[in-house]
Amino acid sequence: MIRIEFTPDQGAALNFERYHYPHPRVQQKMEVLYLKSQGVAHQEIRRLCNISKTTLTTYLKQYLEGGVGRLKQLDYQGQPSQLNAHAGVVETDSKAHPPQTIAEAQAKIEKLTGIRRSPNQVRAFLNRIGMKRCKVGFVPGKSSTSAKIAEQERFRVEVLEPLLEEAKAGKQAVFLSMLLILCIALS
């Protein structure tokens, strides 16, 4: 049995952190140590917190190593992705032939590496190797009716081109959008 003497300040710190620390695993560690500071038996702590004997011992040893600060450290790093070994090949291929969708990237990665991952894992992997998703829109083409073509041409000649000329001259700023044209006079 590991024996630890707690001061009232240490008990108060553990009591505060068990509810207010943002990570739930750290909250659990604080709860275990708080119960220990209140004199609860190890077996009862394990039952209340639903942890193993090894986990309880690990938390107590961490507290002895560095106090509350050591309990706040999360040592679990996860497993490295198998795709990391193929990052160069995937990056080179993706830069030469950028995928249009995550599903397409998923299929390309599987074809290149033989490793199949979910769309979320593929998206995360592409972000890790520095590839960002580009959101694209489209510019509507010319209309097929002659009346609409004439209206578009009239708008271009009478409204848009004069605004752009004034913007080039520095008289106003023009912001183009798919839904509206915003003009701000600079004088």
Coordinates of N, CA, C and O in Angstrom, one line a residue:
M1 N 0.8 -1.2 0.0 CA 0.0 0.0 0.0 C 0.9 1.2 0.0 O 1.8 1.3 0.8
I2 N 0.6 2.2 -0.9 CA 1.3 3.4 -1.0 C 0.7 4.4 0.0 O -0.5 4.7 -0.1
R3 N 1.5 5.0 0.9 CA 1.0 5.9 1.9 C 1.4 7.3 1.4 O 2.6 7.6 1.1
I4 N 0.5 8.3 1.4 CA 0.7 9.6 1.1 C 0.1 10.5 2.1 O -1.1 10.3 2.4
E5 N 0.8 11.5 2.6 CA 0.2 12.5 3.5 C -0.2 13.7 2.7 O 0.6 14.3 1.9
F6 N -1.4 14.2 2.8 CA -1.9 15.3 2.1 C -2.1 16.5 3.0 O -2.6 16.4 4.1
T7 N -1.7 17.7 2.6 CA -2.0 18.9 3.3 C -3.4 19.4 2.9 O -4.0 18.9 1.9
P8 N -4.1 20.2 3.7 CA -5.4 20.7 3.4 C -5.4 21.4 2.0 O -6.4 21.3 1.3
D9 N -4.3 22.1 1.7 CA -4.2 22.8 0.4 C -4.2 21.9 -0.7 O -4.8 22.1 -1.8
Q10 N -3.5 20.8 -0.6 CA -3.4 19.8 -1.6 C -4.7 19.1 -1.9 O -5.1 18.9 -3.0
G11 N -5.4 18.8 -0.8 CA -6.8 18.2 -0.9 C -7.7 19.2 -1.6 O -8.5 18.8 -2.4
A12 N -7.6 20.5 -1.3 CA -8.5 21.5 -1.9 C -8.2 21.6 -3.4 O -9.1 21.7 -4.2
A13 N -6.9 21.5 -3.7 CA -6.5 21.6 -5.2 C -7.1 20.4 -5.9 O -7.6 20.5 -7.0
L14 N -6.9 19.2 -5.3 CA -7.5 18.0 -6.0 C -9.0 18.1 -6.1 O -9.5 17.7 -7.1
N15 N -9.7 18.6 -5.1 CA -11.1 18.7 -5.1 C -11.5 19.6 -6.2 O -12.5 19.4 -7.0
F16 N -10.8 20.7 -6.4 CA -11.2 21.7 -7.5 C -10.9 21.1 -8.8 O -11.8 21.1 -9.7
E17 N -9.7 20.5 -9.0 CA -9.4 20.0 -10.4 C -10.2 18.8 -10.8 O -10.4 18.6 -12.0
R18 N -10.7 18.0 -9.9 CA -11.5 16.9 -10.3 C -12.8 17.2 -11.0 O -13.4 16.4 -11.7
Y19 N -13.3 18.5 -10.8 CA -14.5 18.9 -11.5 C -14.2 20.0 -12.6 O -15.0 20.1 -13.5
H20 N -13.1 20.7 -12.5 CA -12.9 21.8 -13.4 C -11.8 21.6 -14.5 O -11.7 22.4 -15.4
Y21 N -11.0 20.6 -14.4 CA -10.0 20.4 -15.4 C -10.7 19.9 -16.7 O -11.6 19.1 -16.7
P22 N -10.3 20.4 -17.9 CA -11.0 20.1 -19.1 C -10.9 18.7 -19.6 O -11.9 18.3 -20.3
H23 N -9.9 17.9 -19.3 CA -9.8 16.6 -19.8 C -10.4 15.6 -18.9 O -10.0 15.6 -17.7
P24 N -11.3 14.7 -19.3 CA -11.9 13.7 -18.4 C -10.9 12.7 -17.8 O -11.1 12.3 -16.6
R25 N -9.9 12.4 -18.4 CA -8.9 11.4 -17.9 C -8.2 12.0 -16.7 O -8.0 11.4 -15.6
V26 N -7.8 13.3 -16.8 CA -7.2 14.0 -15.7 C -8.2 14.2 -14.6 O -7.8 14.1 -13.4
Q27 N -9.4 14.5 -14.9 CA -10.5 14.6 -13.8 C -10.5 13.3 -13.0 O -10.6 13.3 -11.8
Q28 N -10.4 12.1 -13.7 CA -10.5 10.8 -13.1 C -9.3 10.7 -12.1 O -9.4 10.2 -11.0
K29 N -8.1 11.1 -12.6 CA -6.9 11.0 -11.8 C -7.1 11.8 -10.5 O -6.7 11.4 -9.4
M30 N -7.6 13.0 -10.7 CA -7.8 13.9 -9.6 C -8.8 13.3 -8.6 O -8.6 13.4 -7.4
E31 N -9.8 12.7 -9.1 CA -10.8 12.1 -8.3 C -10.2 11.0 -7.4 O -10.5 10.9 -6.2
V32 N -9.4 10.1 -8.0 CA -8.7 9.0 -7.3 C -7.8 9.6 -6.2 O -7.9 9.1 -5.1
L33 N -7.1 10.6 -6.5 CA -6.2 11.2 -5.5 C -7.0 12.0 -4.4 O -6.6 12.0 -3.2
Y34 N -8.1 12.6 -4.8 CA -8.9 13.2 -3.8 C -9.5 12.2 -2.8 O -9.5 12.4 -1.6
L35 N -10.0 11.1 -3.4 CA -10.5 10.1 -2.5 C -9.4 9.5 -1.6 O -9.7 9.3 -0.4
K36 N -8.2 9.4 -2.1 CA -7.1 9.0 -1.3 C -6.8 10.0 -0.2 O -6.5 9.6 1.0
S37 N -6.9 11.3 -0.5 CA -6.7 12.3 0.5 C -7.7 12.3 1.6 O -7.5 12.8 2.7
Q38 N -8.9 11.8 1.3 CA -10.0 11.7 2.3 C -9.9 10.4 3.1 O -10.8 10.1 3.9
G39 N -8.9 9.6 2.9 CA -8.7 8.4 3.7 C -9.5 7.2 3.2 O -9.7 6.2 4.0
V40 N -10.0 7.2 2.0 CA -10.8 6.1 1.5 C -9.8 5.0 1.1 O -8.7 5.2 0.6
A41 N -10.2 3.7 1.4 CA -9.3 2.6 1.2 C -9.1 2.3 -0.3 O -10.0 2.7 -1.1
H42 N -8.0 1.8 -0.6 CA -7.7 1.5 -2.1 C -8.7 0.7 -2.8 O -9.1 1.0 -3.9
Q43 N -9.2 -0.3 -2.1 CA -10.2 -1.2 -2.7 C -11.5 -0.4 -3.0 O -12.1 -0.6 -4.1
E44 N -11.8 0.4 -2.1 CA -13.1 1.3 -2.3 C -12.8 2.3 -3.4 O -13.7 2.6 -4.2
I45 N -11.7 2.9 -3.5 CA -11.3 3.8 -4.6 C -11.5 3.1 -5.9 O -12.1 3.7 -6.9
R46 N -10.9 1.9 -6.0 CA -10.9 1.2 -7.3 C -12.4 0.9 -7.7 O -12.8 1.0 -8.8
R47 N -13.2 0.5 -6.7 CA -14.6 0.2 -7.0 C -15.4 1.5 -7.4 O -16.1 1.5 -8.4
L48 N -15.2 2.6 -6.7 CA -15.9 3.8 -7.0 C -15.5 4.4 -8.3 O -16.3 5.0 -9.1
C49 N -14.2 4.4 -8.6 CA -13.7 5.0 -9.9 C -13.6 4.0 -11.0 O -13.3 4.3 -12.2
N50 N -14.0 2.7 -10.7 CA -14.0 1.6 -11.8 C -12.6 1.6 -12.5 O -12.5 1.6 -13.7
I51 N -11.6 1.4 -11.7 CA -10.2 1.3 -12.2 C -9.5 0.1 -11.7 O -10.0 -0.5 -10.7
S52 N -8.5 -0.4 -12.3 CA -7.8 -1.6 -11.9 C -6.7 -1.2 -10.8 O -6.4 0.0 -10.6
K53 N -6.2 -2.2 -10.2 CA -5.2 -2.0 -9.2 C -3.9 -1.3 -9.8 O -3.3 -0.5 -9.2
T54 N -3.6 -1.8 -11.0 CA -2.4 -1.2 -11.7 C -2.6 0.3 -12.0 O -1.7 1.1 -11.8
T55 N -3.8 0.6 -12.4 CA -4.1 2.0 -12.7 C -4.0 2.9 -11.4 O -3.4 4.0 -11.5
L56 N -4.6 2.4 -10.3 CA -4.5 3.1 -9.1 C -3.1 3.3 -8.7 O -2.7 4.4 -8.3
T57 N -2.3 2.3 -8.8 CA -0.8 2.4 -8.4 C -0.1 3.4 -9.3 O 0.7 4.2 -8.8
T58 N -0.4 3.4 -10.6 CA 0.2 4.3 -11.5 C -0.2 5.8 -11.2 O 0.7 6.6 -11.1
Y59 N -1.4 6.0 -10.9 CA -1.9 7.4 -10.5 C -1.2 7.8 -9.2 O -0.7 9.0 -9.1
L60 N -1.1 7.0 -8.2 CA -0.4 7.3 -7.0 C 1.1 7.6 -7.2 O 1.6 8.6 -6.6
K61 N 1.7 6.8 -8.0 CA 3.2 7.0 -8.3 C 3.4 8.3 -9.0 O 4.3 9.0 -8.8
Q62 N 2.5 8.6 -10.0 CA 2.6 9.9 -10.7 C 2.5 11.1 -9.7 O 3.2 12.0 -9.8
Y63 N 1.5 11.0 -8.8 CA 1.4 12.0 -7.8 C 2.6 12.2 -7.0 O 3.1 13.3 -6.7
L64 N 3.2 11.1 -6.6 CA 4.5 11.1 -5.8 C 5.6 11.7 -6.6 O 6.5 12.4 -6.0
E65 N 5.6 11.5 -7.9 CA 6.7 12.0 -8.8 C 6.6 13.5 -8.9 O 7.7 14.2 -8.9
G66 N 5.4 14.1 -9.1 CA 5.4 15.5 -9.4 C 4.1 16.2 -9.0 O 3.8 17.3 -9.4
G67 N 3.4 15.6 -8.1 CA 2.2 16.3 -7.5 C 1.1 16.4 -8.6 O 1.0 15.7 -9.5
V68 N 0.3 17.5 -8.4 CA -0.9 17.7 -9.3 C -0.4 18.0 -10.7 O -1.1 17.5 -11.7
G69 N 0.7 18.6 -10.9 CA 1.2 18.9 -12.2 C 1.5 17.7 -13.0 O 1.3 17.6 -14.2
R70 N 2.1 16.7 -12.3 CA 2.3 15.4 -13.0 C 1.0 14.7 -13.4 O 1.0 14.0 -14.4
L71 N 0.0 14.8 -12.6 CA -1.3 14.2 -12.9 C -1.9 14.8 -14.1 O -2.7 14.1 -14.9
K72 N -1.6 16.0 -14.4 CA -2.2 16.7 -15.6 C -1.5 16.3 -16.9 O -2.0 16.6 -18.0
Q73 N -0.4 15.6 -16.8 CA 0.3 15.2 -18.0 C -0.4 14.0 -18.6 O -0.7 13.0 -17.9
L74 N -0.7 14.0 -19.9 CA -1.3 12.8 -20.6 C -0.2 12.2 -21.4 O 0.3 12.7 -22.3
D75 N 0.1 11.0 -21.0 CA 1.3 10.3 -21.6 C 0.9 9.5 -22.8 O 1.7 9.1 -23.6
Y76 N -0.4 9.3 -23.1 CA -0.8 8.4 -24.2 C -0.7 9.2 -25.5 O -1.2 10.3 -25.6
Q77 N 0.1 8.7 -26.4 CA 0.4 9.4 -27.7 C -0.4 8.8 -28.8 O -0.4 9.3 -29.9
G78 N -1.0 7.6 -28.7 CA -1.6 6.9 -29.8 C -0.6 6.2 -30.6 O 0.6 6.2 -30.4
Q79 N -1.1 5.5 -31.6 CA -0.3 4.7 -32.5 C 0.0 5.5 -33.8 O -0.9 6.2 -34.3
P80 N 1.2 5.5 -34.3 CA 1.5 6.2 -35.5 C 0.8 5.6 -36.7 O 0.6 4.3 -36.7
S81 N 0.3 6.4 -37.6 CA -0.4 5.8 -38.8 C 0.5 5.1 -39.7 O 1.7 5.5 -39.9
Q82 N 0.1 4.0 -40.3 CA 0.9 3.3 -41.2 C 1.1 4.1 -42.5 O 2.0 3.9 -43.2
L83 N 0.2 5.1 -42.7 CA 0.3 5.9 -43.9 C 1.5 6.9 -43.8 O 2.0 7.4 -44.8
N84 N 2.0 7.1 -42.6 CA 3.1 8.1 -42.5 C 4.3 7.6 -43.3 O 5.1 8.4 -43.8
A85 N 4.5 6.3 -43.4 CA 5.7 5.7 -44.1 C 5.5 6.0 -45.6 O 6.5 6.0 -46.3
H86 N 4.3 6.3 -46.1 CA 4.1 6.5 -47.5 C 3.8 8.0 -47.8 O 3.3 8.3 -48.9
A87 N 4.0 8.9 -46.9 CA 3.6 10.3 -47.0 C 4.3 10.9 -48.3 O 3.6 11.7 -49.0
G88 N 5.5 10.6 -48.5 CA 6.2 11.2 -49.7 C 5.6 10.8 -51.0 O 5.3 11.7 -51.9
V89 N 5.3 9.5 -51.1 CA 4.6 9.0 -52.4 C 3.3 9.6 -52.6 O 2.9 10.1 -53.7
V90 N 2.5 9.7 -51.5 CA 1.1 10.2 -51.6 C 1.1 11.7 -51.9 O 0.4 12.2 -52.7
E91 N 2.0 12.4 -51.3 CA 2.1 13.9 -51.5 C 2.6 14.2 -52.9 O 2.0 15.0 -53.6
T92 N 3.5 13.4 -53.4 CA 4.0 13.7 -54.8 C 2.9 13.4 -55.8 O 2.6 14.2 -56.7
D93 N 2.2 12.3 -55.6 CA 1.1 11.9 -56.5 C 0.0 12.9 -56.4 O -0.6 13.3 -57.5
S94 N -0.4 13.3 -55.2 CA -1.5 14.2 -55.1 C -1.2 15.6 -55.6 O -2.1 16.3 -56.1
K95 N 0.1 16.0 -55.6 CA 0.4 17.3 -56.2 C 0.4 17.3 -57.7 O 0.1 18.2 -58.3
A96 N 0.8 16.1 -58.2 CA 0.8 15.9 -59.7 C -0.6 15.8 -60.2 O -1.0 16.3 -61.3
H97 N -1.5 15.1 -59.5 CA -2.8 14.8 -59.9 C -3.7 15.0 -58.7 O -4.1 14.0 -58.0
P98 N -4.1 16.3 -58.3 CA -4.9 16.5 -57.1 C -6.2 15.8 -57.2 O -6.9 15.9 -58.2
P99 N -6.6 15.1 -56.1 CA -7.9 14.5 -56.1 C -9.0 15.6 -55.9 O -8.8 16.6 -55.2
Q100 N -10.1 15.3 -56.5 CA -11.2 16.3 -56.4 C -12.1 16.1 -55.2 O -12.7 17.0 -54.7
T101 N -12.1 14.9 -54.6 CA -12.9 14.6 -53.4 C -12.1 13.7 -52.5 O -11.0 13.1 -52.9
I102 N -12.5 13.6 -51.2 CA -11.9 12.8 -50.3 C -12.0 11.3 -50.7 O -11.1 10.5 -50.5
A103 N -13.2 11.0 -51.3 CA -13.4 9.6 -51.7 C -12.3 9.2 -52.8 O -11.8 8.1 -52.8
E104 N -12.1 10.2 -53.7 CA -11.1 10.0 -54.7 C -9.7 9.8 -54.1 O -8.9 9.0 -54.5
A105 N -9.4 10.7 -53.1 CA -8.1 10.6 -52.4 C -8.0 9.2 -51.7 O -6.9 8.6 -51.7
Q106 N -9.1 8.8 -51.1 CA -9.1 7.5 -50.4 C -8.7 6.4 -51.4 O -7.9 5.5 -51.1
A107 N -9.4 6.4 -52.6 CA -9.1 5.3 -53.6 C -7.7 5.4 -54.1 O -7.0 4.4 -54.2
K108 N -7.1 6.6 -54.3 CA -5.7 6.8 -54.8 C -4.8 6.2 -53.7 O -3.8 5.6 -54.1
I109 N -5.0 6.6 -52.5 CA -4.1 6.1 -51.4 C -4.1 4.6 -51.3 O -3.1 4.0 -51.1
E110 N -5.3 4.0 -51.4 CA -5.4 2.6 -51.3 C -4.7 1.9 -52.5 O -4.0 0.9 -52.4
K111 N -4.8 2.5 -53.7 CA -4.1 2.0 -54.9 C -2.6 2.1 -54.7 O -1.8 1.2 -55.1
L112 N -2.1 3.3 -54.2 CA -0.7 3.5 -54.1 C 0.0 2.7 -53.0 O 1.1 2.2 -53.1
T113 N -0.7 2.6 -51.9 CA -0.1 2.0 -50.7 C -0.7 0.6 -50.3 O 0.0 -0.1 -49.5
G114 N -1.9 0.3 -50.7 CA -2.5 -0.9 -50.3 C -3.2 -0.8 -48.9 O -3.7 -1.8 -48.4
I115 N -3.2 0.4 -48.4 CA -3.8 0.7 -47.1 C -5.1 1.4 -47.3 O -5.2 2.5 -47.9
R116 N -6.2 0.8 -46.7 CA -7.5 1.4 -46.8 C -7.9 2.1 -45.5 O -7.8 1.5 -44.5
R117 N -8.2 3.4 -45.6 CA -8.6 4.1 -44.4 C -10.0 4.8 -44.7 O -10.4 5.0 -45.8
S118 N -10.6 5.2 -43.6 CA -11.9 5.8 -43.7 C -11.7 7.3 -44.2 O -10.6 7.8 -44.2
P119 N -12.8 7.9 -44.8 CA -12.7 9.2 -45.3 C -12.1 10.2 -44.2 O -11.3 11.1 -44.5
N120 N -12.6 10.1 -43.0 CA -12.1 11.0 -41.9 C -10.6 10.8 -41.7 O -9.9 11.8 -41.5
Q121 N -10.1 9.6 -41.7 CA -8.7 9.3 -41.5 C -7.9 9.8 -42.7 O -6.8 10.4 -42.5
V122 N -8.4 9.7 -43.9 CA -7.7 10.2 -45.1 C -7.7 11.7 -45.0 O -6.6 12.3 -45.3
R123 N -8.7 12.4 -44.6 CA -8.8 13.8 -44.5 C -7.7 14.3 -43.5 O -7.0 15.2 -43.7
A124 N -7.7 13.6 -42.4 CA -6.7 14.0 -41.3 C -5.3 13.8 -41.8 O -4.4 14.6 -41.5
F125 N -5.0 12.7 -42.5 CA -3.7 12.4 -43.0 C -3.3 13.4 -44.0 O -2.1 13.9 -44.0
L126 N -4.2 13.8 -44.9 CA -3.8 14.8 -45.9 C -3.5 16.2 -45.3 O -2.6 16.9 -45.7
N127 N -4.3 16.5 -44.2 CA -4.0 17.7 -43.5 C -2.6 17.7 -42.8 O -1.9 18.6 -42.8
R128 N -2.3 16.5 -42.2 CA -1.0 16.3 -41.6 C 0.2 16.5 -42.5 O 1.3 17.0 -42.1
I129 N 0.0 16.1 -43.8 CA 1.2 16.2 -44.7 C 1.1 17.6 -45.4 O 1.9 17.8 -46.4
G130 N 0.2 18.4 -45.0 CA 0.2 19.8 -45.5 C -0.7 20.1 -46.7 O -0.6 21.1 -47.3
M131 N -1.6 19.1 -47.0 CA -2.5 19.3 -48.1 C -3.8 19.9 -47.6 O -4.4 19.2 -46.7
K132 N -4.2 21.0 -48.1 CA -5.5 21.6 -47.7 C -6.6 21.4 -48.7 O -6.3 21.4 -49.9
R133 N -7.8 21.2 -48.3 CA -8.9 21.1 -49.2 C -9.3 22.5 -49.7 O -9.4 23.4 -49.0
C134 N -9.5 22.6 -51.0 CA -9.9 23.8 -51.6 C -11.4 23.7 -51.9 O -11.8 22.8 -52.6
K135 N -12.1 24.7 -51.4 CA -13.5 24.7 -51.7 C -13.7 25.5 -53.0 O -13.2 26.6 -53.1
V136 N -14.4 24.9 -53.9 CA -14.5 25.6 -55.2 C -16.0 25.8 -55.5 O -16.9 25.1 -55.0
G137 N -16.3 26.9 -56.3 CA -17.6 27.2 -56.7 C -17.6 27.1 -58.2 O -16.7 26.7 -58.9
F138 N -18.6 27.7 -58.8 CA -18.6 27.7 -60.3 C -19.2 29.1 -60.7 O -19.9 29.7 -60.0
V139 N -18.8 29.5 -61.9 CA -19.3 30.7 -62.5 C -20.3 30.3 -63.5 O -20.0 29.5 -64.4
P140 N -21.5 30.8 -63.4 CA -22.5 30.4 -64.4 C -22.1 30.8 -65.8 O -21.5 31.9 -66.0
G141 N -22.3 30.0 -66.7 CA -22.0 30.3 -68.1 C -23.0 31.2 -68.7 O -24.0 31.7 -68.1
K142 N -22.8 31.4 -70.0 CA -23.8 32.3 -70.7 C -25.1 31.5 -70.9 O -25.1 30.3 -71.0
S143 N -26.1 32.3 -70.9 CA -27.5 31.7 -71.0 C -27.7 31.3 -72.5 O -27.0 31.7 -73.4
S144 N -28.6 30.4 -72.6 CA -28.9 29.9 -74.0 C -30.0 30.7 -74.7 O -30.1 30.6 -75.9
T145 N -30.7 31.6 -74.0 CA -31.7 32.4 -74.7 C -31.1 33.7 -75.2 O -30.3 34.3 -74.5
S146 N -31.5 34.2 -76.3 CA -30.9 35.4 -76.9 C -31.3 36.6 -76.0 O -30.5 37.5 -75.9
A147 N -32.4 36.6 -75.4 CA -32.8 37.8 -74.5 C -31.9 37.8 -73.3 O -31.5 38.9 -72.9
K148 N -31.6 36.7 -72.7 CA -30.8 36.7 -71.5 C -29.3 37.0 -71.9 O -28.7 37.7 -71.1
I149 N -28.9 36.6 -73.0 CA -27.5 36.9 -73.5 C -27.4 38.4 -73.7 O -26.4 39.1 -73.3
A150 N -28.4 39.0 -74.3 CA -28.4 40.5 -74.5 C -28.4 41.2 -73.1 O -27.7 42.2 -73.0
E151 N -29.2 40.7 -72.2 CA -29.3 41.3 -70.8 C -27.9 41.3 -70.2 O -27.4 42.3 -69.6
Q152 N -27.2 40.1 -70.3 CA -25.9 40.0 -69.7 C -24.9 40.9 -70.3 O -24.1 41.5 -69.6
E153 N -24.9 41.0 -71.6 CA -24.0 41.9 -72.3 C -24.3 43.3 -72.0 O -23.3 44.1 -71.8
R154 N -25.5 43.7 -71.9 CA -25.9 45.1 -71.5 C -25.4 45.4 -70.1 O -24.8 46.5 -69.8
F155 N -25.5 44.5 -69.2 CA -25.0 44.7 -67.8 C -23.5 44.8 -67.8 O -23.0 45.7 -67.1
R156 N -22.8 44.0 -68.6 CA -21.4 44.1 -68.7 C -20.9 45.4 -69.2 O -20.0 46.1 -68.6
V157 N -21.5 45.9 -70.3 CA -21.1 47.1 -70.9 C -21.5 48.4 -70.1 O -20.7 49.3 -69.9
E158 N -22.8 48.4 -69.6 CA -23.3 49.6 -69.0 C -23.0 49.7 -67.5 O -22.9 50.8 -67.0
V159 N -22.9 48.6 -66.8 CA -22.7 48.7 -65.4 C -21.3 48.2 -65.0 O -20.6 48.9 -64.3
L160 N -20.9 47.0 -65.3 CA -19.7 46.4 -64.8 C -18.4 47.1 -65.3 O -17.6 47.4 -64.5
E161 N -18.3 47.3 -66.6 CA -17.1 47.9 -67.1 C -16.8 49.3 -66.6 O -15.7 49.6 -66.3
P162 N -17.9 50.2 -66.6 CA -17.6 51.5 -66.0 C -17.2 51.4 -64.5 O -16.3 52.2 -64.1
L163 N -17.7 50.5 -63.7 CA -17.3 50.4 -62.3 C -15.9 49.9 -62.2 O -15.1 50.4 -61.4
L164 N -15.5 49.0 -63.1 CA -14.1 48.5 -63.1 C -13.1 49.6 -63.5 O -12.0 49.7 -63.0
E165 N -13.5 50.4 -64.5 CA -12.7 51.5 -64.9 C -12.5 52.5 -63.8 O -11.4 53.0 -63.5
E166 N -13.5 52.8 -63.0 CA -13.4 53.7 -61.9 C -12.5 53.1 -60.8 O -11.8 53.8 -60.1
A167 N -12.6 51.8 -60.6 CA -11.8 51.1 -59.6 C -10.3 51.2 -60.0 O -9.5 51.4 -59.2
K168 N -10.0 51.0 -61.3 CA -8.7 51.1 -61.8 C -8.1 52.5 -61.6 O -6.9 52.7 -61.3
A169 N -9.0 53.5 -61.8 CA -8.6 54.9 -61.6 C -8.5 55.3 -60.1 O -8.0 56.4 -59.8
G170 N -8.9 54.4 -59.2 CA -8.8 54.6 -57.8 C -9.9 55.5 -57.2 O -9.8 56.0 -56.1
K171 N -11.0 55.6 -57.9 CA -12.1 56.4 -57.5 C -13.0 55.6 -56.6 O -13.8 56.2 -55.8
Q172 N -13.1 54.3 -56.7 CA -13.9 53.5 -55.8 C -13.4 52.1 -55.8 O -12.6 51.7 -56.6
A173 N -13.9 51.3 -54.8 CA -13.5 49.9 -54.7 C -14.7 49.1 -55.1 O -15.9 49.4 -54.8
V174 N -14.4 48.0 -55.8 CA -15.5 47.1 -56.3 C -15.3 45.7 -55.8 O -14.2 45.2 -55.9
F175 N -16.3 45.2 -55.1 CA -16.2 43.8 -54.6 C -17.2 43.0 -55.3 O -18.4 43.3 -55.3
L176 N -16.8 42.0 -56.0 CA -17.6 41.1 -56.8 C -18.1 39.9 -56.0 O -17.3 39.3 -55.3
S177 N -19.3 39.5 -56.1 CA -19.8 38.4 -55.5 C -20.8 37.7 -56.5 O -21.2 38.3 -57.4
M178 N -21.1 36.4 -56.3 CA -22.1 35.8 -57.1 C -23.4 36.4 -57.0 O -24.2 36.3 -58.0
L179 N -23.8 37.0 -55.9 CA -25.1 37.5 -55.7 C -25.2 39.0 -55.8 O -26.3 39.5 -56.1
L180 N -24.1 39.8 -55.6 CA -24.2 41.2 -55.7 C -22.9 41.8 -56.0 O -21.9 41.2 -55.9
I181 N -23.0 43.1 -56.5 CA -21.8 43.8 -56.7 C -21.9 45.0 -55.8 O -22.9 45.8 -55.8
L182 N -20.9 45.2 -55.0 CA -20.8 46.2 -54.0 C -19.8 47.3 -54.4 O -18.6 46.9 -54.6
C183 N -20.2 48.5 -54.5 CA -19.3 49.6 -54.9 C -19.2 50.5 -53.7 O -20.2 50.9 -53.1
I184 N -17.9 50.9 -53.4 CA -17.7 51.9 -52.4 C -16.9 53.0 -53.0 O -15.8 52.9 -53.5
A185 N -17.5 54.2 -52.9 CA -16.8 55.4 -53.5 C -15.7 55.8 -52.5 O -15.8 55.8 -51.3
L186 N -14.5 56.0 -53.1 CA -13.3 56.4 -52.3 C -13.1 57.8 -52.2 O -12.1 58.3 -51.6
S187 N -13.9 58.7 -52.7 CA -13.7 60.1 -52.7 C -14.3 60.7 -51.5 O -15.1 60.2 -50.8

